Coordinates of N, CA, C and O in Angstrom, one line a residue:
M1 N -2.6 -30.2 1.4 CA -1.6 -29.2 0.9 C -0.9 -28.5 2.0 O 0.3 -28.4 2.0
T2 N -1.7 -28.0 3.0 CA -1.1 -27.3 4.1 C -0.1 -28.2 4.9 O 0.9 -27.7 5.4
D3 N -0.4 -29.5 5.0 CA 0.4 -30.3 5.9 C 1.8 -30.5 5.3 O 2.7 -30.8 6.0
Q4 N 2.0 -30.2 4.0 CA 3.3 -30.4 3.4 C 4.2 -29.2 3.5 O 5.3 -29.2 3.2
L5 N 3.6 -28.1 4.0 CA 4.4 -26.8 4.1 C 5.3 -26.9 5.4 O 4.9 -27.2 6.4
N6 N 6.5 -26.4 5.2 CA 7.5 -26.3 6.3 C 7.3 -24.9 6.9 O 7.8 -23.9 6.3
L7 N 6.6 -24.7 8.0 CA 6.3 -23.4 8.5 C 7.5 -22.6 9.0 O 7.5 -21.4 9.0
E8 N 8.5 -23.3 9.4 CA 9.7 -22.6 9.9 C 10.4 -21.8 8.8 O 11.0 -20.8 9.1
Q9 N 10.3 -22.3 7.6 CA 11.0 -21.6 6.5 C 10.0 -20.8 5.6 O 10.5 -20.1 4.7
K10 N 8.7 -20.9 5.9 CA 7.8 -20.3 4.9 C 6.8 -19.4 5.6 O 5.6 -19.6 5.6
Q11 N 7.3 -18.4 6.4 CA 6.5 -17.5 7.1 C 6.1 -16.3 6.1 O 5.1 -15.7 6.3
F12 N 6.9 -16.1 5.1 CA 6.5 -15.0 4.1 C 5.7 -15.6 3.0 O 6.0 -16.7 2.4
F13 N 4.7 -14.8 2.6 CA 3.9 -15.1 1.4 C 3.9 -13.9 0.5 O 4.0 -12.8 1.1
Y14 N 3.7 -14.0 -0.8 CA 3.7 -12.9 -1.6 C 2.7 -13.1 -2.8 O 2.4 -14.2 -3.1
K15 N 2.3 -12.0 -3.4 CA 1.6 -12.1 -4.7 C 1.8 -10.7 -5.4 O 2.0 -9.7 -4.8
K16 N 1.7 -10.8 -6.7 CA 1.8 -9.6 -7.5 C 0.5 -8.9 -7.5 O -0.6 -9.5 -7.5
A17 N 0.5 -7.6 -7.6 CA -0.7 -6.8 -7.7 C -1.4 -7.0 -9.0 O -0.9 -7.5 -10.0
Q18 N -2.7 -6.7 -8.9 CA -3.5 -6.8 -10.1 C -3.2 -5.8 -11.1 O -3.5 -5.9 -12.3
S19 N -2.7 -4.7 -10.7 CA -2.4 -3.6 -11.6 C -1.2 -3.9 -12.5 O -0.5 -4.8 -12.2
P20 N -1.0 -3.1 -13.6 CA 0.0 -3.4 -14.5 C 1.5 -3.3 -14.0 O 2.4 -3.8 -14.6
N21 N 1.6 -2.6 -12.9 CA 3.0 -2.4 -12.3 C 3.4 -3.7 -11.6 O 2.7 -4.7 -11.6
A22 N 4.6 -3.6 -11.1 CA 5.2 -4.8 -10.6 C 5.2 -4.8 -9.0 O 6.0 -5.4 -8.4
N23 N 4.2 -4.1 -8.5 CA 4.1 -4.1 -7.0 C 3.9 -5.5 -6.5 O 3.2 -6.3 -7.1
I24 N 4.5 -5.7 -5.3 CA 4.3 -7.0 -4.6 C 3.6 -6.8 -3.3 O 4.0 -6.0 -2.5
A25 N 2.6 -7.6 -3.1 CA 2.0 -7.7 -1.7 C 2.6 -8.8 -0.9 O 2.9 -9.9 -1.4
W26 N 2.8 -8.5 0.3 CA 3.5 -9.5 1.2 C 2.5 -9.8 2.4 O 1.7 -9.0 2.8
A27 N 2.7 -11.0 2.9 CA 2.0 -11.4 4.1 C 3.0 -12.1 5.0 O 3.9 -12.8 4.5
Y28 N 2.9 -11.9 6.3 CA 3.9 -12.5 7.2 C 3.1 -13.1 8.4 O 2.3 -12.5 9.0
I29 N 3.3 -14.4 8.5 CA 2.6 -15.2 9.6 C 3.5 -15.1 10.8 O 4.6 -15.6 10.8
E30 N 2.9 -14.6 11.9 CA 3.6 -14.6 13.2 C 3.2 -15.9 14.0 O 2.0 -16.3 13.9
H31 N 4.1 -16.4 14.8 CA 3.8 -17.6 15.6 C 3.4 -18.8 14.7 O 2.5 -19.5 15.0
A32 N 4.2 -19.0 13.6 CA 3.9 -20.1 12.7 C 4.6 -21.3 13.0 O 4.8 -22.2 12.2
D33 N 5.1 -21.5 14.3 CA 5.9 -22.6 14.6 C 5.1 -23.9 14.9 O 5.6 -25.0 14.9
N34 N 3.8 -23.7 15.1 CA 2.9 -24.8 15.4 C 1.6 -24.6 14.7 O 0.9 -23.6 14.9
T35 N 1.1 -25.6 13.9 CA -0.1 -25.4 13.1 C -1.3 -25.3 13.9 O -2.4 -24.8 13.5
D36 N -1.3 -25.7 15.2 CA -2.4 -25.7 16.1 C -2.6 -24.4 16.9 O -3.6 -24.3 17.6
N37 N -1.6 -23.6 16.9 CA -1.6 -22.4 17.7 C -2.3 -21.2 17.0 O -2.2 -21.1 15.8
P38 N -3.1 -20.4 17.8 CA -3.6 -19.1 17.2 C -2.5 -18.3 16.6 O -1.4 -18.3 17.2
C39 N -2.7 -17.5 15.6 CA -1.7 -16.7 15.0 C -2.3 -15.5 14.3 O -3.5 -15.4 14.1
S40 N -1.4 -14.5 14.0 CA -1.9 -13.4 13.3 C -1.1 -13.3 12.0 O 0.0 -13.8 11.8
V41 N -1.8 -12.7 10.9 CA -1.1 -12.5 9.6 C -1.1 -11.0 9.4 O -2.1 -10.3 9.4
S42 N 0.1 -10.5 9.1 CA 0.3 -9.1 8.8 C 0.4 -8.9 7.3 O 1.2 -9.6 6.7
L43 N -0.5 -8.1 6.7 CA -0.4 -7.8 5.3 C 0.4 -6.5 5.2 O 0.2 -5.5 5.8
I44 N 1.4 -6.6 4.2 CA 2.4 -5.6 4.2 C 2.6 -5.1 2.7 O 2.4 -5.9 1.8
D45 N 3.0 -3.8 2.6 CA 3.5 -3.4 1.3 C 4.8 -2.7 1.6 O 5.1 -2.2 2.7
N46 N 5.7 -2.6 0.6 CA 7.0 -2.1 0.8 C 7.1 -0.6 1.0 O 8.2 -0.1 1.3
V47 N 6.0 0.1 0.8 CA 6.0 1.6 1.0 C 5.5 2.0 2.4 O 6.2 2.7 3.1
F48 N 4.3 1.5 2.7 CA 3.7 1.9 4.0 C 3.8 0.9 5.1 O 3.3 1.2 6.2
G49 N 4.4 -0.2 4.9 CA 4.5 -1.2 5.9 C 3.2 -2.0 6.1 O 2.4 -2.2 5.2
V50 N 2.9 -2.3 7.4 CA 1.7 -3.1 7.7 C 0.5 -2.3 7.5 O 0.4 -1.2 8.1
Y51 N -0.5 -2.8 6.7 CA -1.7 -2.0 6.6 C -2.9 -2.8 7.1 O -4.0 -2.2 7.1
E52 N -2.8 -4.0 7.4 CA -3.9 -4.8 8.0 C -3.4 -6.0 8.7 O -2.4 -6.6 8.3
T53 N -4.0 -6.4 9.8 CA -3.6 -7.6 10.6 C -4.8 -8.5 10.7 O -5.9 -8.0 11.2
L54 N -4.7 -9.7 10.4 CA -5.8 -10.7 10.4 C -5.5 -11.7 11.5 O -4.3 -12.1 11.7
Q55 N -6.5 -12.2 12.2 CA -6.3 -13.2 13.3 C -6.9 -14.5 12.8 O -8.0 -14.6 12.2
F56 N -6.2 -15.6 13.1 CA -6.7 -17.0 12.7 C -6.5 -17.9 13.9 O -5.7 -17.7 14.8
E57 N -7.4 -19.0 13.9 CA -7.3 -19.9 15.0 C -6.1 -20.8 15.0 O -5.8 -21.5 16.0
S58 N -5.5 -20.9 13.8 CA -4.3 -21.7 13.7 C -3.4 -21.2 12.5 O -4.0 -20.6 11.6
S59 N -2.2 -21.6 12.5 CA -1.3 -21.3 11.3 C -1.8 -22.0 10.1 O -1.7 -21.5 9.0
A60 N -2.3 -23.2 10.2 CA -2.8 -24.0 9.1 C -4.0 -23.2 8.4 O -4.0 -23.1 7.2
A61 N -4.9 -22.6 9.2 CA -6.0 -21.9 8.7 C -5.5 -20.6 8.0 O -6.0 -20.2 7.0
A62 N -4.5 -20.0 8.6 CA -3.9 -18.8 8.0 C -3.3 -19.0 6.7 O -3.5 -18.3 5.7
I63 N -2.6 -20.1 6.5 CA -1.9 -20.5 5.3 C -3.0 -20.8 4.2 O -2.9 -20.4 3.1
D64 N -4.0 -21.5 4.6 CA -5.1 -21.9 3.7 C -5.8 -20.6 3.2 O -6.1 -20.5 2.0
H65 N -6.0 -19.6 4.1 CA -6.6 -18.3 3.7 C -5.7 -17.6 2.7 O -6.2 -17.1 1.6
L66 N -4.4 -17.6 2.9 CA -3.5 -16.9 2.0 C -3.4 -17.5 0.6 O -3.5 -16.8 -0.4
I67 N -3.4 -18.8 0.6 CA -3.3 -19.6 -0.6 C -4.6 -19.3 -1.5 O -4.6 -19.1 -2.7
Q68 N -5.8 -19.3 -0.8 CA -7.0 -19.1 -1.5 C -7.1 -17.6 -2.0 O -7.8 -17.4 -3.0
D69 N -6.3 -16.7 -1.4 CA -6.3 -15.3 -1.8 C -5.1 -15.1 -2.8 O -4.6 -14.0 -3.0
D70 N -4.6 -16.2 -3.4 CA -3.6 -16.1 -4.5 C -2.2 -15.8 -4.0 O -1.3 -15.4 -4.8
Y71 N -2.0 -15.9 -2.7 CA -0.6 -15.7 -2.2 C 0.2 -17.0 -2.5 O -0.4 -18.1 -2.4
K72 N 1.5 -16.8 -2.7 CA 2.4 -18.0 -2.8 C 3.4 -18.0 -1.7 O 3.9 -16.9 -1.3
D73 N 3.8 -19.1 -1.2 CA 4.7 -19.2 -0.2 C 6.1 -18.9 -0.8 O 6.5 -19.4 -1.8
L74 N 6.9 -18.2 0.0 CA 8.3 -17.8 -0.5 C 9.3 -18.8 0.1 O 9.8 -18.5 1.2
D75 N 9.5 -19.9 -0.5 CA 10.4 -20.9 0.1 C 11.9 -20.5 -0.3 O 12.1 -19.6 -1.0
M76 N 12.8 -21.3 0.2 CA 14.2 -20.9 0.1 C 14.7 -20.9 -1.4 O 15.5 -20.1 -1.8
R77 N 14.2 -21.9 -2.2 CA 14.5 -21.9 -3.6 C 14.1 -20.6 -4.3 O 14.8 -20.0 -5.1
E78 N 12.8 -20.2 -4.0 CA 12.3 -19.0 -4.6 C 13.1 -17.7 -4.2 O 13.3 -16.8 -4.9
K79 N 13.5 -17.7 -2.9 CA 14.3 -16.6 -2.4 C 15.6 -16.4 -3.2 O 15.9 -15.3 -3.5
I80 N 16.2 -17.5 -3.4 CA 17.5 -17.5 -4.2 C 17.2 -17.0 -5.6 O 17.9 -16.2 -6.2
A81 N 16.2 -17.6 -6.3 CA 15.9 -17.3 -7.7 C 15.4 -15.8 -7.8 O 15.6 -15.2 -8.9
M82 N 14.7 -15.3 -6.8 CA 14.2 -14.0 -6.9 C 15.0 -12.9 -6.3 O 14.6 -11.7 -6.2
A83 N 16.2 -13.2 -5.7 CA 17.0 -12.3 -4.9 C 17.3 -11.0 -5.7 O 17.3 -10.0 -5.1
D84 N 17.5 -11.1 -7.0 CA 17.9 -9.9 -7.7 C 16.7 -9.0 -8.0 O 16.9 -7.8 -8.3
D85 N 15.5 -9.5 -7.9 CA 14.3 -8.7 -8.3 C 13.5 -8.3 -7.1 O 12.9 -7.3 -7.1
I86 N 13.3 -9.2 -6.1 CA 12.4 -9.0 -5.0 C 13.1 -9.2 -3.7 O 13.7 -10.2 -3.5
T87 N 13.0 -8.2 -2.8 CA 13.5 -8.4 -1.5 C 12.4 -8.3 -0.5 O 11.7 -7.3 -0.3
P88 N 12.1 -9.5 0.2 CA 11.0 -9.4 1.1 C 11.2 -8.5 2.3 O 12.4 -8.3 2.7
P89 N 10.2 -7.8 2.8 CA 10.4 -7.0 3.9 C 10.7 -7.8 5.1 O 10.4 -8.9 5.2
R90 N 11.4 -7.1 6.1 CA 11.8 -7.8 7.3 C 11.3 -7.0 8.5 O 11.2 -5.8 8.5
P91 N 11.0 -7.7 9.6 CA 10.5 -7.0 10.8 C 11.7 -6.1 11.4 O 12.8 -6.5 11.1
P92 N 11.4 -5.1 12.2 CA 10.1 -4.7 12.6 C 9.4 -3.9 11.5 O 10.0 -3.2 10.7
F93 N 8.1 -4.1 11.4 CA 7.3 -3.4 10.3 C 6.6 -2.2 10.9 O 6.0 -2.3 12.0
A94 N 6.6 -1.1 10.2 CA 5.9 0.1 10.6 C 4.4 -0.1 10.3 O 4.1 -0.7 9.3
S95 N 3.6 0.4 11.2 CA 2.1 0.4 11.0 C 1.8 1.6 10.0 O 2.3 2.7 10.2
S96 N 0.9 1.3 9.1 CA 0.5 2.3 8.1 C -0.6 3.2 8.7 O -1.6 2.6 9.2
P97 N -0.5 4.5 8.5 CA -1.7 5.3 8.9 C -2.7 5.4 7.7 O -3.6 6.2 7.8
I98 N -2.5 4.7 6.7 CA -3.4 4.8 5.5 C -4.7 4.0 5.8 O -4.7 2.8 6.0
T99 N -5.8 4.8 5.8 CA -7.1 4.2 5.9 C -8.0 4.8 4.8 O -7.6 5.7 4.0
A100 N -9.2 4.3 4.7 CA -10.1 4.8 3.7 C -10.4 6.3 3.8 O -10.6 7.0 2.9
E101 N -10.2 6.8 5.1 CA -10.5 8.2 5.3 C -9.3 9.1 5.0 O -9.3 10.3 5.1
S102 N -8.2 8.5 4.6 CA -6.9 9.2 4.3 C -6.9 9.8 2.9 O -6.0 10.6 2.6
Y103 N -7.7 9.3 2.0 CA -7.5 9.6 0.6 C -8.1 10.9 0.1 O -9.2 11.3 0.5
W104 N -7.2 11.6 -0.7 CA -7.7 12.8 -1.4 C -7.6 12.5 -2.9 O -6.7 11.7 -3.3
C105 N -8.5 13.0 -3.7 CA -8.5 12.7 -5.1 C -8.7 13.9 -6.0 O -9.4 14.8 -5.7
K106 N -7.9 14.0 -7.1 CA -8.1 15.0 -8.1 C -8.4 14.3 -9.5 O -7.7 13.5 -9.9
V107 N -9.6 14.7 -10.0 CA -10.0 14.2 -11.3 C -9.2 14.9 -12.4 O -9.2 16.1 -12.6
I108 N -8.4 14.1 -13.2 CA -7.6 14.6 -14.3 C -8.4 14.6 -15.6 O -8.2 15.5 -16.4
G109 N -9.2 13.6 -15.8 CA -10.0 13.5 -17.0 C -9.8 12.2 -17.6 O -8.8 11.5 -17.4
M110 N -10.7 11.7 -18.5 CA -10.6 10.5 -19.2 C -10.5 9.3 -18.3 O -9.7 8.4 -18.5
G111 N -11.2 9.3 -17.2 CA -11.1 8.2 -16.2 C -9.8 8.2 -15.4 O -9.5 7.2 -14.8
E112 N -9.0 9.3 -15.5 CA -7.7 9.3 -14.8 C -7.8 10.2 -13.6 O -8.4 11.3 -13.6
H113 N -7.1 9.8 -12.5 CA -7.1 10.6 -11.2 C -5.7 10.6 -10.6 O -4.9 9.7 -10.8
N114 N -5.5 11.7 -9.9 CA -4.3 11.7 -9.1 C -4.8 11.6 -7.6 O -5.8 12.2 -7.3
W115 N -4.1 10.9 -6.8 CA -4.4 10.7 -5.4 C -3.4 11.2 -4.5 O -2.2 11.4 -4.9
A116 N -3.8 11.5 -3.3 CA -2.8 11.9 -2.3 C -3.3 11.5 -0.9 O -4.4 11.3 -0.6
V117 N -2.3 11.3 0.0 CA -2.5 11.0 1.4 C -1.5 11.9 2.2 O -0.5 12.2 1.7
I118 N -1.9 12.2 3.4 CA -1.1 13.1 4.3 C -0.5 12.2 5.4 O -1.3 11.5 6.1
I119 N 0.8 12.1 5.5 CA 1.5 11.3 6.4 C 2.3 12.1 7.4 O 3.1 12.9 7.0
P120 N 2.1 11.9 8.7 CA 3.0 12.6 9.7 C 4.4 12.1 9.5 O 4.7 10.9 9.4
N121 N 5.4 13.0 9.4 CA 6.8 12.7 9.2 C 7.6 13.6 10.1 O 7.9 14.7 9.7
N122 N 8.0 13.1 11.2 CA 8.8 13.9 12.2 C 7.9 15.1 12.6 O 6.8 15.0 13.0
N123 N 8.5 16.3 12.4 CA 7.7 17.5 12.8 C 7.0 18.1 11.6 O 6.4 19.2 11.7
R124 N 7.0 17.4 10.5 CA 6.3 17.9 9.2 C 5.2 16.9 8.9 O 5.0 15.9 9.5
F125 N 4.4 17.3 7.8 CA 3.4 16.4 7.3 C 3.7 16.3 5.8 O 3.8 17.3 5.0
E126 N 3.9 15.0 5.4 CA 4.3 14.7 4.0 C 3.0 14.3 3.2 O 2.2 13.5 3.6
V127 N 2.9 15.0 2.0 CA 1.8 14.6 1.1 C 2.4 13.7 0.1 O 3.4 14.1 -0.6
I128 N 1.9 12.5 -0.1 CA 2.4 11.6 -1.1 C 1.3 11.4 -2.2 O 0.2 11.2 -1.9
F129 N 1.8 11.6 -3.4 CA 0.9 11.6 -4.6 C 1.1 10.3 -5.4 O 2.3 9.8 -5.6
F130 N 0.0 9.7 -5.8 CA 0.1 8.4 -6.5 C -1.0 8.3 -7.6 O -2.0 9.1 -7.6
M131 N -0.9 7.4 -8.5 CA -1.8 7.2 -9.6 C -2.9 6.2 -9.2 O -2.9 5.6 -8.1
D132 N -3.8 6.0 -10.1 CA -4.9 5.0 -9.9 C -4.4 3.6 -9.6 O -5.0 2.8 -9.0
D133 N -3.2 3.3 -10.2 CA -2.6 1.9 -10.0 C -1.7 1.8 -8.8 O -0.9 0.9 -8.7
S134 N -1.8 2.8 -7.9 CA -1.1 2.8 -6.6 C 0.4 3.1 -6.7 O 1.2 2.7 -5.8
R135 N 0.9 3.7 -7.8 CA 2.3 4.0 -8.0 C 2.5 5.4 -7.6 O 1.9 6.4 -8.1
I136 N 3.4 5.6 -6.6 CA 3.8 6.9 -6.1 C 4.7 7.7 -7.1 O 5.7 7.1 -7.6
F137 N 4.4 8.9 -7.4 CA 5.2 9.7 -8.3 C 5.7 11.0 -7.8 O 6.5 11.7 -8.5
D138 N 5.3 11.5 -6.6 CA 5.7 12.8 -6.1 C 5.4 12.9 -4.6 O 4.6 12.2 -4.1
K139 N 6.1 13.8 -4.0 CA 5.9 14.1 -2.5 C 6.2 15.6 -2.3 O 6.9 16.2 -2.9
M140 N 5.5 16.1 -1.2 CA 5.7 17.4 -0.8 C 5.5 17.5 0.7 O 4.8 16.7 1.3
N141 N 6.2 18.4 1.4 CA 6.2 18.5 2.8 C 5.5 19.8 3.2 O 5.7 20.9 2.6
F142 N 4.8 19.8 4.4 CA 4.1 20.9 4.9 C 4.4 21.0 6.4 O 4.7 20.0 7.0
F143 N 4.2 22.2 7.0 CA 4.5 22.4 8.4 C 3.4 21.9 9.3 O 3.6 21.5 10.4
S144 N 2.1 21.8 8.8 CA 1.0 21.3 9.6 C 0.0 20.5 8.7 O 0.0 20.7 7.5
E145 N -0.8 19.7 9.3 CA -1.8 19.0 8.6 C -2.8 19.9 8.0 O -3.3 19.7 6.8
D146 N -3.2 21.0 8.7 CA -4.1 22.0 8.1 C -3.6 22.6 6.9 O -4.3 22.9 5.9
Q147 N -2.3 22.9 6.9 CA -1.7 23.6 5.7 C -1.7 22.6 4.6 O -2.0 23.0 3.4
A148 N -1.4 21.3 4.8 CA -1.4 20.3 3.8 C -2.8 20.2 3.2 O -3.0 20.1 1.9
K149 N -3.9 20.1 4.0 CA -5.2 20.0 3.6 C -5.7 21.2 2.7 O -6.3 21.1 1.7
A150 N -5.3 22.4 3.2 CA -5.7 23.6 2.5 C -5.0 23.7 1.1 O -5.6 24.1 0.1
A151 N -3.7 23.2 1.1 CA -3.0 23.2 -0.2 C -3.6 22.2 -1.2 O -3.8 22.5 -2.4
L152 N -4.1 21.0 -0.7 CA -4.7 20.1 -1.6 C -6.0 20.6 -2.1 O -6.3 20.5 -3.3
E153 N -6.8 21.3 -1.2 CA -8.1 21.8 -1.7 C -7.8 22.9 -2.7 O -8.6 23.1 -3.7
N154 N -6.8 23.7 -2.5 CA -6.5 24.8 -3.4 C -6.0 24.3 -4.8 O -6.0 25.1 -5.7
N155 N -5.6 23.1 -4.8 CA -5.2 22.5 -6.1 C -6.2 21.4 -6.6 O -5.8 20.5 -7.3
D156 N -7.4 21.6 -6.3 CA -8.5 20.8 -6.8 C -8.6 19.4 -6.4 O -9.1 18.5 -7.1
F157 N -7.9 19.0 -5.2 CA -8.1 17.7 -4.7 C -9.3 17.7 -3.7 O -9.5 18.7 -3.0
S158 N -10.1 16.7 -3.8 CA -11.2 16.5 -2.9 C -11.0 15.4 -1.9 O -10.4 14.4 -2.2
W159 N -11.5 15.6 -0.7 CA -11.3 14.6 0.3 C -12.4 13.5 0.0 O -13.6 13.7 -0.1
Y160 N -11.9 12.3 -0.3 CA -12.7 11.2 -0.9 C -13.9 10.9 0.1 O -15.0 10.7 -0.4
E161 N -13.6 10.9 1.4 CA -14.6 10.5 2.4 C -15.8 11.5 2.4 O -16.9 11.2 2.8
D162 N -15.6 12.7 1.9 CA -16.6 13.8 1.9 C -17.2 14.0 0.5 O -18.0 14.9 0.4
D163 N -16.9 13.2 -0.5 CA -17.3 13.4 -1.8 C -18.2 12.2 -2.3 O -17.6 11.2 -2.7
E164 N -19.5 12.3 -2.1 CA -20.3 11.2 -2.5 C -20.3 10.8 -3.9 O -20.4 9.6 -4.3
L165 N -20.1 11.8 -4.8 CA -20.0 11.5 -6.3 C -18.8 10.7 -6.6 O -18.9 9.7 -7.3
L166 N -17.7 11.1 -6.0 CA -16.4 10.3 -6.2 C -16.6 8.9 -5.7 O -16.2 7.9 -6.3
Q167 N -17.2 8.7 -4.5 CA -17.4 7.4 -3.9 C -18.2 6.5 -4.8 O -18.1 5.3 -4.9
R168 N -19.2 7.1 -5.5 CA -20.1 6.3 -6.3 C -19.4 5.8 -7.6 O -19.7 4.7 -8.1
F169 N -18.5 6.6 -8.2 CA -18.0 6.2 -9.5 C -16.5 5.9 -9.5 O -16.0 5.4 -10.5
V170 N -15.8 6.3 -8.4 CA -14.3 6.1 -8.5 C -13.9 5.2 -7.3 O -14.3 5.4 -6.2
H171 N -13.1 4.1 -7.6 CA -12.6 3.2 -6.6 C -11.3 3.6 -6.1 O -10.4 4.1 -6.8
L172 N -11.1 3.4 -4.8 CA -9.8 3.7 -4.2 C -8.7 2.9 -4.7 O -8.8 1.7 -4.9
P173 N -7.5 3.4 -4.9 CA -6.3 2.6 -5.2 C -6.0 1.7 -4.0 O -6.3 2.0 -2.9
L174 N -5.5 0.5 -4.3 CA -5.3 -0.5 -3.2 C -3.9 -0.8 -3.0 O -3.0 -0.6 -3.9
H175 N -3.6 -1.3 -1.8 CA -2.3 -1.9 -1.6 C -2.0 -3.1 -2.5 O -3.0 -3.8 -2.8
P176 N -0.8 -3.4 -2.8 CA 0.5 -2.7 -2.4 C 0.8 -1.5 -3.2 O 0.4 -1.4 -4.4
F177 N 1.5 -0.5 -2.6 CA 2.0 0.7 -3.3 C 3.4 0.5 -3.8 O 4.2 -0.2 -3.2
G178 N 3.7 1.1 -4.9 CA 5.0 1.1 -5.5 C 5.4 2.5 -5.9 O 4.8 3.5 -5.5
H179 N 6.5 2.6 -6.7 CA 7.0 3.9 -7.2 C 7.1 3.9 -8.7 O 7.2 2.9 -9.3
T180 N 7.0 5.1 -9.2 CA 7.2 5.3 -10.7 C 7.7 6.7 -10.9 O 7.7 7.5 -10.1
E181 N 8.1 6.9 -12.2 CA 8.4 8.3 -12.6 C 7.2 8.8 -13.5 O 6.8 8.1 -14.4
H182 N 6.7 10.0 -13.1 CA 5.7 10.5 -13.9 C 6.2 11.0 -15.3 O 7.4 11.5 -15.3
P183 N 5.5 10.8 -16.4 CA 6.0 11.2 -17.7 C 6.4 12.6 -17.8 O 7.3 13.0 -18.5
S184 N 5.8 13.5 -16.9 CA 6.1 14.9 -16.9 C 7.0 15.3 -15.7 O 7.1 16.5 -15.4
G185 N 7.6 14.3 -15.0 CA 8.5 14.6 -13.9 C 7.7 14.9 -12.6 O 6.6 14.4 -12.5
K186 N 8.3 15.6 -11.7 CA 7.7 16.0 -10.4 C 6.7 17.1 -10.6 O 7.0 18.3 -10.3
I187 N 5.6 16.7 -11.1 CA 4.6 17.8 -11.5 C 4.1 18.7 -10.4 O 3.8 19.8 -10.6
Y188 N 4.1 18.2 -9.2 CA 3.6 19.0 -8.1 C 4.7 19.6 -7.3 O 4.7 20.8 -7.1
S189 N 5.7 18.9 -6.8 CA 6.7 19.5 -6.0 C 7.6 20.5 -6.8 O 8.2 21.4 -6.2
S190 N 7.6 20.4 -8.1 CA 8.3 21.3 -9.0 C 7.6 22.6 -9.1 O 8.2 23.7 -9.5
G191 N 6.3 22.6 -8.8 CA 5.5 23.8 -8.9 C 4.9 23.9 -10.3 O 4.1 24.9 -10.6
K192 N 5.2 23.0 -11.2 CA 4.7 23.1 -12.6 C 3.1 23.1 -12.6 O 2.5 23.8 -13.4
Y193 N 2.5 22.2 -11.8 CA 1.0 22.1 -11.8 C 0.6 22.3 -10.3 O -0.4 21.6 -9.9
W194 N 1.2 23.2 -9.6 CA 0.8 23.4 -8.2 C 0.7 24.9 -7.9 O 1.5 25.7 -8.1
L195 N -0.5 25.2 -7.3 CA -0.8 26.6 -6.9 C -0.4 26.8 -5.5 O -0.8 26.0 -4.6
Q196 N 0.3 27.8 -5.2 CA 0.7 28.1 -3.8 C -0.4 28.7 -3.0 O -1.3 29.4 -3.6

């Protein structure tokens, strides 16, 4: 199967997320011009950019790995057919600061949680809020990382890395991330459910 792929046209691979939303996970093979050369595969989402890089002994091995992981190659026919709905990311890709240590969690109830991560953004620190299915619904800016952390703690968010009970029963949301509208609007940035 791998031998039939045209690597010059098929560097992008994609798959839909397991969650109910329409998030798309992307993979990009670098140096895919020769199946015998070592190469790297960048895993990408449209919100945070590259979140993981994998190394393979050859492009053929990289493609086999992606196909086994349910990725599909994005050939020219699919690009045309999907143009109105899906736009593949293009380099250069930003590296994501999102790691397992980045997550903050607020238990809402009935198995529902709100999540947050703190992202450096120029001279500010942006807190991005998302749901269990990785859909972002709100953002807030703070002058410092300490201020952002204190605000999250003041609003009943726990640092996931420091909460053994959460780690035991609650799984982290996974890439790829997408966007959505919260049924109640911008619940945090509006101040509706946010304590100063």
